[in-house]
mmCIF file of C-alpha atoms in Angstrom:
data_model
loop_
_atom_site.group_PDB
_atom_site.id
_atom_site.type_symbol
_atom_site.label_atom_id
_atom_site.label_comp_id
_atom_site.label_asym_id
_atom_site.label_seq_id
_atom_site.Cartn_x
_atom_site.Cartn_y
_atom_site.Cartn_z
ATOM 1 C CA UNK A 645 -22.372 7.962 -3.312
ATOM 2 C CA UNK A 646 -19.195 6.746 -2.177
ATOM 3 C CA UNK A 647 -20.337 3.428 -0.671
ATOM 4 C CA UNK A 648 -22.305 2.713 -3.437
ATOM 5 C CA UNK A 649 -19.562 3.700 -5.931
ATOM 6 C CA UNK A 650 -16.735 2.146 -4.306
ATOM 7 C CA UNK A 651 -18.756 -1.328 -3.338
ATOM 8 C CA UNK A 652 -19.967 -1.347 -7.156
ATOM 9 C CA UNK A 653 -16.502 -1.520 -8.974
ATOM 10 C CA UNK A 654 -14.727 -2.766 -5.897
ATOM 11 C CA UNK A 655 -15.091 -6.559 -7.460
ATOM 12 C CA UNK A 656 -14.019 -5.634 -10.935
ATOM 13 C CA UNK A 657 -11.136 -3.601 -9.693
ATOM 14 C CA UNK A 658 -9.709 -6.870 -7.815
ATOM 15 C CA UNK A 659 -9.687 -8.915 -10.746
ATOM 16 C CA UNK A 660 -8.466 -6.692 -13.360
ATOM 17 C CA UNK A 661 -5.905 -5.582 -11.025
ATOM 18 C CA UNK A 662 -4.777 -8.604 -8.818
ATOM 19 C CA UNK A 663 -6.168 -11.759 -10.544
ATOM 20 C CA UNK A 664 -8.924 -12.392 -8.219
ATOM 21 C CA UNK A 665 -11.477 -15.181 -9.509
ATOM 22 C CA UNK A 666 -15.264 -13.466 -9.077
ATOM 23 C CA UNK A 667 -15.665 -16.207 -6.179
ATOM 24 C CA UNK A 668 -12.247 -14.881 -4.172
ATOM 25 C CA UNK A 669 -13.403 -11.517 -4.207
ATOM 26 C CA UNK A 670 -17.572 -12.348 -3.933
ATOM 27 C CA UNK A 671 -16.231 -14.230 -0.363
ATOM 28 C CA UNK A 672 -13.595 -11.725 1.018
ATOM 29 C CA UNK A 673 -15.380 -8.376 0.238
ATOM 30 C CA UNK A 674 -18.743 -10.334 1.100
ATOM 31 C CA UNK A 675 -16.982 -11.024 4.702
ATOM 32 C CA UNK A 676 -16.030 -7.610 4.509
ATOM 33 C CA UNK A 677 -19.567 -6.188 4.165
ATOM 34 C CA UNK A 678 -21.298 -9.056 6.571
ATOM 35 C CA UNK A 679 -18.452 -8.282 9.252
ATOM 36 C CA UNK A 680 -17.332 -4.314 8.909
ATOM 37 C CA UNK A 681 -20.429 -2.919 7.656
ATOM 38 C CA UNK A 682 -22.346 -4.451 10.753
ATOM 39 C CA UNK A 683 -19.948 -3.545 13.076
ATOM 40 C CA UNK A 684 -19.976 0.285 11.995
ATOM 41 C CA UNK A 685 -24.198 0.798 11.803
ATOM 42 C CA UNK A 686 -23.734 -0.460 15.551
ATOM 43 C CA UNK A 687 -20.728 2.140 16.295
ATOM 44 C CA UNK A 688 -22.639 4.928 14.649
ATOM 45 C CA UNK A 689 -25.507 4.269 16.074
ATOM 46 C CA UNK A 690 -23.665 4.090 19.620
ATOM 47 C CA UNK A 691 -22.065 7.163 18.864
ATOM 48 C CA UNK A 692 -25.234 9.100 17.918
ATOM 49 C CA UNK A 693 -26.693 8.137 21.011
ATOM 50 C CA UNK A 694 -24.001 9.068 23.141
ATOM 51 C CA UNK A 695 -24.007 12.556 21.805
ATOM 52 C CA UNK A 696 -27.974 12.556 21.709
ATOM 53 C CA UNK A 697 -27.614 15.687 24.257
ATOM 54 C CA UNK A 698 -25.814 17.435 20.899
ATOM 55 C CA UNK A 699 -28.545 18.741 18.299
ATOM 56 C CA UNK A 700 -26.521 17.570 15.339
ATOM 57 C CA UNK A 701 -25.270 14.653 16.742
ATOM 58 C CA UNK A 702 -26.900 12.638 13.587
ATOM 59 C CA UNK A 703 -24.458 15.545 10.918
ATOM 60 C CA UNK A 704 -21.815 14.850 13.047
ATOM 61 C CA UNK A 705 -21.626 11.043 12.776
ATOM 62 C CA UNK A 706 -22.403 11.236 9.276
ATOM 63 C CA UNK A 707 -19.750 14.129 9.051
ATOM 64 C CA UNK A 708 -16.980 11.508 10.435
ATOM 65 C CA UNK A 709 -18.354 8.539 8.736
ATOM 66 C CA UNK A 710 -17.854 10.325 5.050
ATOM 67 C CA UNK A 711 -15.002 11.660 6.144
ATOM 68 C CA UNK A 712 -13.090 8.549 7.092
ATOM 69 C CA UNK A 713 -14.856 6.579 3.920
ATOM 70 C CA UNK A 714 -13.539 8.728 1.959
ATOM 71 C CA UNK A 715 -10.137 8.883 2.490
ATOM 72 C CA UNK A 716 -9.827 4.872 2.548
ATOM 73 C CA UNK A 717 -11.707 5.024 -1.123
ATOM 74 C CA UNK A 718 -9.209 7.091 -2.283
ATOM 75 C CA UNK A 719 -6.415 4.858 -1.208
ATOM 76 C CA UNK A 720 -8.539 1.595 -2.040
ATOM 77 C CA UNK A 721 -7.907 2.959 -5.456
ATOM 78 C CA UNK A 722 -4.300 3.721 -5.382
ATOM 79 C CA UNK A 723 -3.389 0.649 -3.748
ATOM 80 C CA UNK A 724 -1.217 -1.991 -4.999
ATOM 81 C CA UNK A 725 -2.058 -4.784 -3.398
ATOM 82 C CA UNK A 726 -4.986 -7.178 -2.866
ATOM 83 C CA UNK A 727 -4.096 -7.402 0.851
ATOM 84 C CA UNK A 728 -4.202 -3.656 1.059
ATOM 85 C CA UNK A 729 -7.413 -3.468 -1.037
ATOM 86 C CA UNK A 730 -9.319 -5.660 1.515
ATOM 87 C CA UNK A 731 -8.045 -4.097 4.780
ATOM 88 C CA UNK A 732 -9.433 -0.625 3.064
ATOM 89 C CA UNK A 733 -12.672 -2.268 1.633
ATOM 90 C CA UNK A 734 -13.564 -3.298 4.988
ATOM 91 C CA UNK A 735 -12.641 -0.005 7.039
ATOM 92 C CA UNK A 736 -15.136 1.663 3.839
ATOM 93 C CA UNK A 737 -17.523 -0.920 4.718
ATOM 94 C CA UNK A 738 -17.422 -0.092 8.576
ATOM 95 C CA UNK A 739 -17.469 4.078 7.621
ATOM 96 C CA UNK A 740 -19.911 3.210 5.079
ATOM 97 C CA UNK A 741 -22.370 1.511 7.174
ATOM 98 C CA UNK A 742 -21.564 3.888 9.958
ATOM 99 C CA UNK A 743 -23.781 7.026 8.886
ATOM 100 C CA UNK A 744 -27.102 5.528 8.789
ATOM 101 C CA UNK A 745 -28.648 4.878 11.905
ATOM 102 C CA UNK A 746 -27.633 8.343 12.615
ATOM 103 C CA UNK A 747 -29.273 9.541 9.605
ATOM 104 C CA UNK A 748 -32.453 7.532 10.160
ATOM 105 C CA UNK A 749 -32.601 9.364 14.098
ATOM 106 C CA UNK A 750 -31.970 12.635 12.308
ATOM 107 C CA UNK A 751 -34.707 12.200 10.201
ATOM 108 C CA UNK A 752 -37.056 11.522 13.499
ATOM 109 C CA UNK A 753 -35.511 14.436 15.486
ATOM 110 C CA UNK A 754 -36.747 17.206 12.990
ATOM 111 C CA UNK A 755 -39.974 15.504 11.467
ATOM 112 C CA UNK A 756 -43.164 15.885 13.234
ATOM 113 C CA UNK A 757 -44.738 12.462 14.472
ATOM 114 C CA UNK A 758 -47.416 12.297 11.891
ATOM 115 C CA UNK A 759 -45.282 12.251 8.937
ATOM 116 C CA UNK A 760 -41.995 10.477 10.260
ATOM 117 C CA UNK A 761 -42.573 6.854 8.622
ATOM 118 C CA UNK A 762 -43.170 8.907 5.217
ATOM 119 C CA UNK A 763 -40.122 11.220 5.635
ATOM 120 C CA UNK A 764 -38.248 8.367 6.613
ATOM 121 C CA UNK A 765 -38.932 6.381 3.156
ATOM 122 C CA UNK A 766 -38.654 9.162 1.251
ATOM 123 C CA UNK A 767 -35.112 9.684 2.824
ATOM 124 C CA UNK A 768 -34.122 6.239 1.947
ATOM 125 C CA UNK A 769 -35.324 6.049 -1.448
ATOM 126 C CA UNK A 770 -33.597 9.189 -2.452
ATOM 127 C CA UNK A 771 -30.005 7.830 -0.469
ATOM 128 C CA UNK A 772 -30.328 4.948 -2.529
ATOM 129 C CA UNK A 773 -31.388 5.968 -5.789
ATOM 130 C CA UNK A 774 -28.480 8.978 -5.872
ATOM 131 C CA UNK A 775 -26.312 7.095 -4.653
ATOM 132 C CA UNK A 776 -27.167 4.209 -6.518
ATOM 133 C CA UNK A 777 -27.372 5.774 -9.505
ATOM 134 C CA UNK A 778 -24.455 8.519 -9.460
ATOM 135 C CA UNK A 779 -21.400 7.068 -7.637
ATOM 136 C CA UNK A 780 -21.081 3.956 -9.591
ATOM 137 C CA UNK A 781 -21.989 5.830 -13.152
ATOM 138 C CA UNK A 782 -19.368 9.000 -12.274
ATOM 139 C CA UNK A 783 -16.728 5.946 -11.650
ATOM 140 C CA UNK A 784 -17.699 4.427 -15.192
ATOM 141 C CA UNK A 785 -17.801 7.984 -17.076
ATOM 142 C CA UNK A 786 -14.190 8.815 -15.616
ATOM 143 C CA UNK A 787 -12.873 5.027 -16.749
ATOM 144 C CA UNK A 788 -14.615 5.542 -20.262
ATOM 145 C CA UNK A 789 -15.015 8.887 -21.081
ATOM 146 C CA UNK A 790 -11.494 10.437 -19.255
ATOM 147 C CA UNK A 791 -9.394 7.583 -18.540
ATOM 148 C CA UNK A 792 -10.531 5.710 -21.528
ATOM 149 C CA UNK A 793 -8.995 2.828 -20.566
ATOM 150 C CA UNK A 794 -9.991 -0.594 -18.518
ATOM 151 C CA UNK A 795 -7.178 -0.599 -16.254
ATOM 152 C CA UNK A 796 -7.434 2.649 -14.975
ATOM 153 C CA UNK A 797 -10.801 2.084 -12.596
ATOM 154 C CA UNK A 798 -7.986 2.438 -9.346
ATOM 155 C CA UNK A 799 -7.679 5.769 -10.950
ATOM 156 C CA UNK A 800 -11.167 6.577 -12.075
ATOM 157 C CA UNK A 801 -12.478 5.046 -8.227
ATOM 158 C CA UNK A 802 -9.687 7.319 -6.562
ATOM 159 C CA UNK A 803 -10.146 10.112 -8.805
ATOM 160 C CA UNK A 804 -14.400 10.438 -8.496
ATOM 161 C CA UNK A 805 -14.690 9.894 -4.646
ATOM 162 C CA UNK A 806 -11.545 12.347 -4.134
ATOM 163 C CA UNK A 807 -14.231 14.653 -5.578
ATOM 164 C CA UNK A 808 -17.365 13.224 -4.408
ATOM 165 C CA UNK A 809 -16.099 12.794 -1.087
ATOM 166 C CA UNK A 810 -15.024 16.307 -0.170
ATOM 167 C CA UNK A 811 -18.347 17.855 -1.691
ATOM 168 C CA UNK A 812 -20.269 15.978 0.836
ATOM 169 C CA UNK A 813 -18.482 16.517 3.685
ATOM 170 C CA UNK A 814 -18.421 20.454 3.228
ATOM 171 C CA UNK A 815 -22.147 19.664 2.489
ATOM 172 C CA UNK A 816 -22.396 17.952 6.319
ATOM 173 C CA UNK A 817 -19.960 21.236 7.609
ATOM 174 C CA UNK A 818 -22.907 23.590 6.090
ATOM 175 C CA UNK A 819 -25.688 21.545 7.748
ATOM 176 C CA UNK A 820 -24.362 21.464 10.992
ATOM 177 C CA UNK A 821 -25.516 24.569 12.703
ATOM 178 C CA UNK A 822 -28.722 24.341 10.448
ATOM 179 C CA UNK A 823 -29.428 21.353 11.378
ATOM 180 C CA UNK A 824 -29.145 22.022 15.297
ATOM 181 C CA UNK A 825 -31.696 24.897 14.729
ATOM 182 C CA UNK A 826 -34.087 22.489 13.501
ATOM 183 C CA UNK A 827 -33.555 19.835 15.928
ATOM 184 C CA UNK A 828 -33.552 22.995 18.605
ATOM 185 C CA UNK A 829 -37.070 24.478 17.181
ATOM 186 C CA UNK A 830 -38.611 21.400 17.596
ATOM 187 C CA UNK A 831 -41.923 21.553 20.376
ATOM 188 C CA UNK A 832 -40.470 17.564 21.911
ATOM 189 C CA UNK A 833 -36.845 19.361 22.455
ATOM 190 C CA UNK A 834 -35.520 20.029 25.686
ATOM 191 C CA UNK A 835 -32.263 21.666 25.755
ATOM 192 C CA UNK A 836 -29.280 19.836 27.421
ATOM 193 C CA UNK A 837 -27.904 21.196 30.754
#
């Protein structure tokens, strides 16, 4: 949710707020996302596998990744200036990107073999379609509906994933020990030493 919301309104918010043509911001939030957001899928996934011994390795990585999104979407909003935009876009990028091959091996550690491909899609296609569908919408809604006004998406952006944000990461707290019991019932786990 805050990826999507945040990448979705990210372009508009540059040029209502700093005079960006849509081909400045298409090329330096596009390097953003081609640079940052490949760098952090490799540093998650580098970081789940170094705590592969942990049984909720994959909650924790996602746990830091929303985390740290989070608080640079917040400030992506309240910044006020394009320089300062960018630098956050790209560190939300990198977070962003960050969570997902540690989801994708959490999906594998507590799904039997038989059904992991089809666990696996359905755990992508509902990632994308919530998130596609609710973080940039709750963004809009505050802008129209609570804002109701054009030049307050900084606001609206800041306002939605300072909500959004915290829910999910108390949501990854919760699922921690949960999640280890799963990973730790499974008949293919051995227990560190």
């Amino acid at each position: 949710l805050v990826f999507s919301g945040v990448s979705a309104w990210a372009p508009t918010y540059m040029i209502r707020n700093f005079g960006y043509s849509p081909a400045q911001v298409g090329q330096e939030l596009g390097i953003a996302v081609l640079i940052w957001g490949t760098l952090g899928a490799l540093a998650g996934g580098a970081l789940a596998d170094k705590w592969a011994r942990l049984a909720n390795a994959a909650f924790r990585v996602g746990l830091i990744g929303l985390l740290m999104e989070t608080v640079c979407a917040v400030a992506f909003g309240l910044a006020d200036s394009a320089a300062a935009c960018v630098a956050l876009f790209s560190v939300i990028c990198f977070f962003g990107a960050f969570a997902y091959p540690a989801g994708a091996s959490g999906i594998q550690r507590v799904t039997p073999a038989p059904l992991r491909a089809r666990v696996s899609a359905i755990y992508l296609m509902v990632v994308t379609i919530i998130g596609a569908a609710f973080g940039p919408t709750s963004i809009a809604l505050l802008t129209d509906k609570v804002f109701m006004d054009p030049s307050a998406l900084g606001s609206s952006i800041a306002l939605a994933i300072g909500i959004i944000g915290p829910i999910g990461c108390l949501m990854f707290l919760a699922g921690l020990k949960p999640f280890a019991a799963a990973v730790e019932a499974q008949p293919h786990y051995v227990k560190p030493a």
